[in-house]
Every structure is written in C-alpha cells, then in structure tokens.
mmCIF file of C-alpha atoms in Angstrom:
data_model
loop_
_atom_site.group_PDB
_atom_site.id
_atom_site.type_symbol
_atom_site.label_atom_id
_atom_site.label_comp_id
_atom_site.label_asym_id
_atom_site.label_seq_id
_atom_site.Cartn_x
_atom_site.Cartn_y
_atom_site.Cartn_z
ATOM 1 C CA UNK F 163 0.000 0.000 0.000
ATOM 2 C CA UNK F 164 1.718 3.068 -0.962
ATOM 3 C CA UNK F 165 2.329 6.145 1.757
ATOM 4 C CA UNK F 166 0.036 9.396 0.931
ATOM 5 C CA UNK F 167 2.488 12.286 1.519
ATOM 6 C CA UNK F 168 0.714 15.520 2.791
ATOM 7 C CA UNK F 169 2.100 18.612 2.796
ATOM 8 C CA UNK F 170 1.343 21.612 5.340
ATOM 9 C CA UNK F 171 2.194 25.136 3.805
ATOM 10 C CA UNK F 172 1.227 27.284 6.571
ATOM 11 C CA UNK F 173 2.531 31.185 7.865
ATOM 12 C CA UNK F 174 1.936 31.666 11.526
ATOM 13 C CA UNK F 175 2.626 35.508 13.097
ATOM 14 C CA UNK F 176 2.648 34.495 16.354
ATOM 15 C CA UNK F 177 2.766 31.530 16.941
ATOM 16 C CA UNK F 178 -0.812 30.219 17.275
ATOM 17 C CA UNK F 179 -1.010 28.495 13.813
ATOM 18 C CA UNK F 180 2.047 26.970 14.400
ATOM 19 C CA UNK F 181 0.665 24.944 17.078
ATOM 20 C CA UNK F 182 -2.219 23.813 14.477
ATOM 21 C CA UNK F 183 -0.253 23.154 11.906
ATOM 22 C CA UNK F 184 2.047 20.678 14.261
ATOM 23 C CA UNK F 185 -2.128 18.940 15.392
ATOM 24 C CA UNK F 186 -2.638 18.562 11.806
ATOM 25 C CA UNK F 187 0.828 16.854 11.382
ATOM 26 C CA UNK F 188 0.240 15.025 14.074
ATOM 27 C CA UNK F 189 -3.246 13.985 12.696
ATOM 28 C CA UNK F 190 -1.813 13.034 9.261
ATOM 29 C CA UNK F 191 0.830 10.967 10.092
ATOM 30 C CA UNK F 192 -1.148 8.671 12.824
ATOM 31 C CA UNK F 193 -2.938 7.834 9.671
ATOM 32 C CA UNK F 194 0.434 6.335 8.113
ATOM 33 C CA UNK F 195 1.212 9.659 5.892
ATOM 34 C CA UNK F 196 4.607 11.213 5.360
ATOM 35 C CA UNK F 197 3.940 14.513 6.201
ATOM 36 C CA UNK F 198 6.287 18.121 5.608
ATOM 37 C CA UNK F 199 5.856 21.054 7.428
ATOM 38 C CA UNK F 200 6.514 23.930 5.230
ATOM 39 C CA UNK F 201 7.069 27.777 6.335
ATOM 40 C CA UNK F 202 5.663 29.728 3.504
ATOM 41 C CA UNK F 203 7.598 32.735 4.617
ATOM 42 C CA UNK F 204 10.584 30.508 4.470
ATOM 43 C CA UNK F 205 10.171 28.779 1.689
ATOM 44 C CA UNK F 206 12.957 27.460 -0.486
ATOM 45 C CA UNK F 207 13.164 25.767 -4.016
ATOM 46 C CA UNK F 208 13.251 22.162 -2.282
ATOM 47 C CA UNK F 209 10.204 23.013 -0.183
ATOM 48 C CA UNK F 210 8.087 23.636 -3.588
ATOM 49 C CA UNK F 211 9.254 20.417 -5.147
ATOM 50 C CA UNK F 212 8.121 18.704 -2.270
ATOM 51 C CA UNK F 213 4.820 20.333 -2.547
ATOM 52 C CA UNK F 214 4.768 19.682 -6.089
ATOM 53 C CA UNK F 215 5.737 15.646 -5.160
ATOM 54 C CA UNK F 216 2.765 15.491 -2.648
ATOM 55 C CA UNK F 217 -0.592 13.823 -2.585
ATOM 56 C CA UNK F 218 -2.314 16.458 -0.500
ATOM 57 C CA UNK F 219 -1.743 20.323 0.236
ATOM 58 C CA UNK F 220 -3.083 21.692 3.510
ATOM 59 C CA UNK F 221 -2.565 25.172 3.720
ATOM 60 C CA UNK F 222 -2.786 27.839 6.693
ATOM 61 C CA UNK F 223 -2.811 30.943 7.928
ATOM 62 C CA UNK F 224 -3.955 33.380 10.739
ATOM 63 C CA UNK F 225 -6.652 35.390 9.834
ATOM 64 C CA UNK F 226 -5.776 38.955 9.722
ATOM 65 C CA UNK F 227 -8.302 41.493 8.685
ATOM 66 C CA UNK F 228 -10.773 39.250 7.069
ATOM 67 C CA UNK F 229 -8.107 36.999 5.574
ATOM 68 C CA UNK F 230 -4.895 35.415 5.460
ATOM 69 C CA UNK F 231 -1.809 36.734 6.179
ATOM 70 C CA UNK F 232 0.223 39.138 3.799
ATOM 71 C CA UNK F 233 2.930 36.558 3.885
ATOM 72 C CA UNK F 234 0.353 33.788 2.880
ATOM 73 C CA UNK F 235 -0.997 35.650 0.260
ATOM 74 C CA UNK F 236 2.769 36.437 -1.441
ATOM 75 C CA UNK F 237 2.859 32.404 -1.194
ATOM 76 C CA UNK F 238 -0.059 32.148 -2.831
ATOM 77 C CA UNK F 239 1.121 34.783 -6.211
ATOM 78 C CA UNK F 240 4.040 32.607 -5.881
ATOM 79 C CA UNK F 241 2.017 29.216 -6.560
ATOM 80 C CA UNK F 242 1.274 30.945 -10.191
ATOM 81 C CA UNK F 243 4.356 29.369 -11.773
ATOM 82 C CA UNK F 244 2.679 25.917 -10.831
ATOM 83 C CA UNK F 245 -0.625 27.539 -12.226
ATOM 84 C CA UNK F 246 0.548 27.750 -15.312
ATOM 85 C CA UNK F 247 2.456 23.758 -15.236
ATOM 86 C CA UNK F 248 -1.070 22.451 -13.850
ATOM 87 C CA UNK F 249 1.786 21.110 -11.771
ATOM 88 C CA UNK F 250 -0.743 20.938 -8.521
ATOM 89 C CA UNK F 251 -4.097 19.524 -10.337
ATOM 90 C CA UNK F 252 -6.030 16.310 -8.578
ATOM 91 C CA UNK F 253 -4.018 16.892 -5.797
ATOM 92 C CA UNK F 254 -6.170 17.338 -2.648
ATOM 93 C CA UNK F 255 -6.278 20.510 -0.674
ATOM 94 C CA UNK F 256 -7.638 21.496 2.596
ATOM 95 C CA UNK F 257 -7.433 24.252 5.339
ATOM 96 C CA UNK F 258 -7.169 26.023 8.735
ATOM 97 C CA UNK F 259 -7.397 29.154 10.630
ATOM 98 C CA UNK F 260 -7.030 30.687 14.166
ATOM 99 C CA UNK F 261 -7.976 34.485 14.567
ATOM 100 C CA UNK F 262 -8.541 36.028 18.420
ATOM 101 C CA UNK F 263 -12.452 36.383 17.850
ATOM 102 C CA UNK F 264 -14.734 33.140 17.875
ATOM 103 C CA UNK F 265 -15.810 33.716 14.075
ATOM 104 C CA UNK F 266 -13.038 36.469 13.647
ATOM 105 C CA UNK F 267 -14.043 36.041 9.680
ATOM 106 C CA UNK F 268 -12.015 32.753 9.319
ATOM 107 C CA UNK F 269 -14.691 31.396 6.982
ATOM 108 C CA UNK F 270 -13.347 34.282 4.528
ATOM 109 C CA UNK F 271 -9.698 32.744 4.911
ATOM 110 C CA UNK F 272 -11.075 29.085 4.280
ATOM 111 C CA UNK F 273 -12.662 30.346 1.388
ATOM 112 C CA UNK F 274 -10.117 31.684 -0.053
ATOM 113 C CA UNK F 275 -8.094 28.593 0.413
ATOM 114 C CA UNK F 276 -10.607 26.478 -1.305
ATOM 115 C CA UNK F 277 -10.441 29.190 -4.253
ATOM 116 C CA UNK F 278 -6.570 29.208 -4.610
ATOM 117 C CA UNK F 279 -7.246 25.371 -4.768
ATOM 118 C CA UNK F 280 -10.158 25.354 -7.864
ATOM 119 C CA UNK F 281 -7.612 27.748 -9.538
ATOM 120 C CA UNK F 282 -5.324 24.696 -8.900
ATOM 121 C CA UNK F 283 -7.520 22.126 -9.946
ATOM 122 C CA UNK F 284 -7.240 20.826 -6.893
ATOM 123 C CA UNK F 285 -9.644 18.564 -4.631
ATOM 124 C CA UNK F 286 -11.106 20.216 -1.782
ATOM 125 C CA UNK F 287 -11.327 18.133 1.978
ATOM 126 C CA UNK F 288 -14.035 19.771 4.292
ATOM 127 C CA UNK F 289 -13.832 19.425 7.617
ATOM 128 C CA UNK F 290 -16.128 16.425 7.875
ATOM 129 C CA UNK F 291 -17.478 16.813 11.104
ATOM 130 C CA UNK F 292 -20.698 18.463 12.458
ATOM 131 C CA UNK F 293 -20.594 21.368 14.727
ATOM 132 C CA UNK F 294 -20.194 21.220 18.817
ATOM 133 C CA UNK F 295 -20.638 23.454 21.302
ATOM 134 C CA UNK F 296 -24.106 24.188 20.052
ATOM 135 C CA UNK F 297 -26.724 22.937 22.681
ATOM 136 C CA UNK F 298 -26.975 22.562 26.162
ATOM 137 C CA UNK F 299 -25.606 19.700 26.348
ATOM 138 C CA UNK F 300 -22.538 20.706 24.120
ATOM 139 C CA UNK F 301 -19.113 22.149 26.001
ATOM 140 C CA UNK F 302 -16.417 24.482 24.689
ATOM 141 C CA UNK F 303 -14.268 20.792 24.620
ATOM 142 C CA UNK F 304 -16.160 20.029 21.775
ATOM 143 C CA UNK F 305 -14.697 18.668 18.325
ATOM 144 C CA UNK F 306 -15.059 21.989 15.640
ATOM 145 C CA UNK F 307 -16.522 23.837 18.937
ATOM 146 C CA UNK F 308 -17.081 26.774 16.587
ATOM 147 C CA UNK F 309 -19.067 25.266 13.847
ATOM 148 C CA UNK F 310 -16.521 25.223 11.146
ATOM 149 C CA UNK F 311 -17.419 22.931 7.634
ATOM 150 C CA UNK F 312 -15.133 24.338 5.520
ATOM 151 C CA UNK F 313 -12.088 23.375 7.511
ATOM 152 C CA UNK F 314 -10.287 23.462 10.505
ATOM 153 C CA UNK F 315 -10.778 26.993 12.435
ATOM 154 C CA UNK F 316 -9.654 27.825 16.008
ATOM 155 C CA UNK F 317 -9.793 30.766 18.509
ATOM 156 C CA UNK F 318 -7.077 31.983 20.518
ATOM 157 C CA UNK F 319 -7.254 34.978 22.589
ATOM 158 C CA UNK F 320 -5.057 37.814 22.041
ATOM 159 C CA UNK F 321 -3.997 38.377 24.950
ATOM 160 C CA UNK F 322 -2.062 34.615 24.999
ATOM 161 C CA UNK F 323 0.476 32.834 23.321
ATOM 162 C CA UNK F 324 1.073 29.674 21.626
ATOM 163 C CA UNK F 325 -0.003 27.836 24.704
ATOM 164 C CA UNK F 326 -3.197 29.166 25.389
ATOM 165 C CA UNK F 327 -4.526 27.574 21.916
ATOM 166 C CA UNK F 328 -7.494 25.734 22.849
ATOM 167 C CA UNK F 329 -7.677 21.957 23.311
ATOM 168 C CA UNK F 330 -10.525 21.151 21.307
ATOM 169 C CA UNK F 331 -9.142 23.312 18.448
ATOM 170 C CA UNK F 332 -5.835 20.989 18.613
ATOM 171 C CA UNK F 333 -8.338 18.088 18.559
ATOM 172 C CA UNK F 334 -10.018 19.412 15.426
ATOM 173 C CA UNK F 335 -7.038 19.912 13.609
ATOM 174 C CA UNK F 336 -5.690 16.500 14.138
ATOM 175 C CA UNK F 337 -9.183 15.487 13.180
ATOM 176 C CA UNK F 338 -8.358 17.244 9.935
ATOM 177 C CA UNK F 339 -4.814 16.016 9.217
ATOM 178 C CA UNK F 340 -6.538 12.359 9.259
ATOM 179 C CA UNK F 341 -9.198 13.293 7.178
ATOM 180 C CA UNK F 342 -6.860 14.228 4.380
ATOM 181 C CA UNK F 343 -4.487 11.823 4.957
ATOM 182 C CA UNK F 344 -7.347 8.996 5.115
ATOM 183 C CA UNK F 345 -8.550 10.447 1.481
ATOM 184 C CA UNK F 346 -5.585 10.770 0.246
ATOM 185 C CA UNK F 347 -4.908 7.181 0.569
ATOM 186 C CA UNK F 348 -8.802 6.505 -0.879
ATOM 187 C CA UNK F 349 -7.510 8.562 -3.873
ATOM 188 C CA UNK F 350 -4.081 7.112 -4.257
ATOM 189 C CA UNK F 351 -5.637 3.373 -4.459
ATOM 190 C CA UNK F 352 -8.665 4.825 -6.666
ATOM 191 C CA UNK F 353 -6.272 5.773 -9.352
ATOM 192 C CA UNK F 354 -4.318 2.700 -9.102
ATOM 193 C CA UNK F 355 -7.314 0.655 -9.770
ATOM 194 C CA UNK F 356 -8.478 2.963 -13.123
ATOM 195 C CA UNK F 357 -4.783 2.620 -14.040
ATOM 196 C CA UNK F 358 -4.977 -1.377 -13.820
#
C-alpha cells in the first residue's frame, strides 16, 4: 500500500497556527502519511518540489483582517508558476485558521483557500465533522466547537500565546490532518485501480 504524503504550507505571526499546523501533522501521520511542514515565509526551491511531489496540500494561515496573512498571500502569487504547469491539479487541498475572535471572519480565509485550490484544480477536503458546542448539552471541549465545515478553524485569545490555543481546536485539527491523509490514501488506491 503506498504512503500518501501531505504537505502543510502554513505562515503563523505568532505563533498560534504553528501549534495547528504541528495537530494537523500530528493527525496526518497517525494515519500512516509522510507529512512536511513547510514555512511559507521561508520557503525554499526544495520546499516547492516537495509540494509539487505530494498527494495532498493543507494550507494555513492566521486570519488577519478578514483573511490570510500578507505573507500567505505572497505564497499564494508565488504558486502561479505551478498555475501555469497544472503542476498541482487532482491533488487534494484542505485548510485552517485561528484568529482572536470566535468567528473572527475565518470562513473568509477558508474560502479563499478552497479558491486558490479550484484555480489549482485541486480537490477540496471539508472538515467532515458536524458542529459542537451548540446545545446545552454541548461544552467548549467540543470537536469543531465553533461550527466550522469548511475546515479546521480555532480561537485563541489575544492576549495569549502559543499555549493558550485551545484543546478542542488541537483536537479538530488532528481530526483534519486524518481526514486528508485517510482520502488521500482513498484517492491514491482509486487511481491505481483505473490505471490497472
């Protein structure tokens, strides 16, 4: 059975994404993936071709003023030169957020993640889960405690660091890294049957 390698091309300001990113690492690769944690503010000619070698692309960002980053949108320009290769299509895609307000407008970043990826020709991975944290009976220790579809989104307040990112957002993300990882071996066997 081959490996699905996912790939997590992510800009964090302060730390808080960072800490996501590493859940949905974590996530991926207890579901058998090789997995690459990739800076976009960092990132070197290696880091694209291993990108451009990968079965799935999960990218990520803080949400900044009703998006992502300016750092992850100079990453995302920079994907153009793939653009124009189709160097990226029927991969899979999928993505997270953290912002210091509960909504914070992370469903703007997530959408504009899913858009980089049509341009790509890519396959998008929702979340998969249904919301918690939305009765009575529901806690803030919920799975996607904010009622995210798109993807993975936490909350962190301001006013903390890297450690004070929530539990259940952790949770979520690893939730997330399986997800695609778990697909991405569904797709990597589903084209190996239509190939035989």
């Amino acid at each position: 059975m081959t490996t699905p390698v996912v790939s997590i091309a992510y800009h964090s300001g302060y730390g808080h994404t960072a800490v996501i990113a590493e859940a949905v690492r974590e996530g991926a690769a207890a579901a058998g993936a090789t997995v690459h944690l990739i800076k976009v503010d960092e990132i070197d000619e290696a880091q694209w071709e291993l990108l451009d070698g990968s079965d799935a692309i999960v990218f990520g960002s803080p949400t900044y003023m009703g998006t992502a980053s300016g750092a992850f949108h100079q990453f995302a320009q920079d994907t153009s030169k793939r653009w124009f290769t189709d160097a990226w299509k029927d991969k899979l895609a999928a993505g997270f957020s953290n912002s210091g307000s509960k909504s914070g407008d992370k469903l703007h970043t997530l959408q504009f993640f899913a858009t980089l990826a049509a341009q790509h020709g890519m396959h998008w991975v929702n979340l998969g889960l249904k919301p918690g944290w939305n009765s009575t009976e529901g806690s803030e220790h919920d799975l996607n405690r904010l009622g995210f579809f798109s993807g993975a989104a936490a909350q962190t307040n301001s006013d903390e660091g890297p450690e004070g990112v929530h539990k259940a957002d952790i949770a979520t993300a690893e939730h997330l890294g399986r997800r695609v990882a778990e697909t991405a071996r569904t797709f990597i066997a589903g084209r190996a049957a239509v190939a035989a």
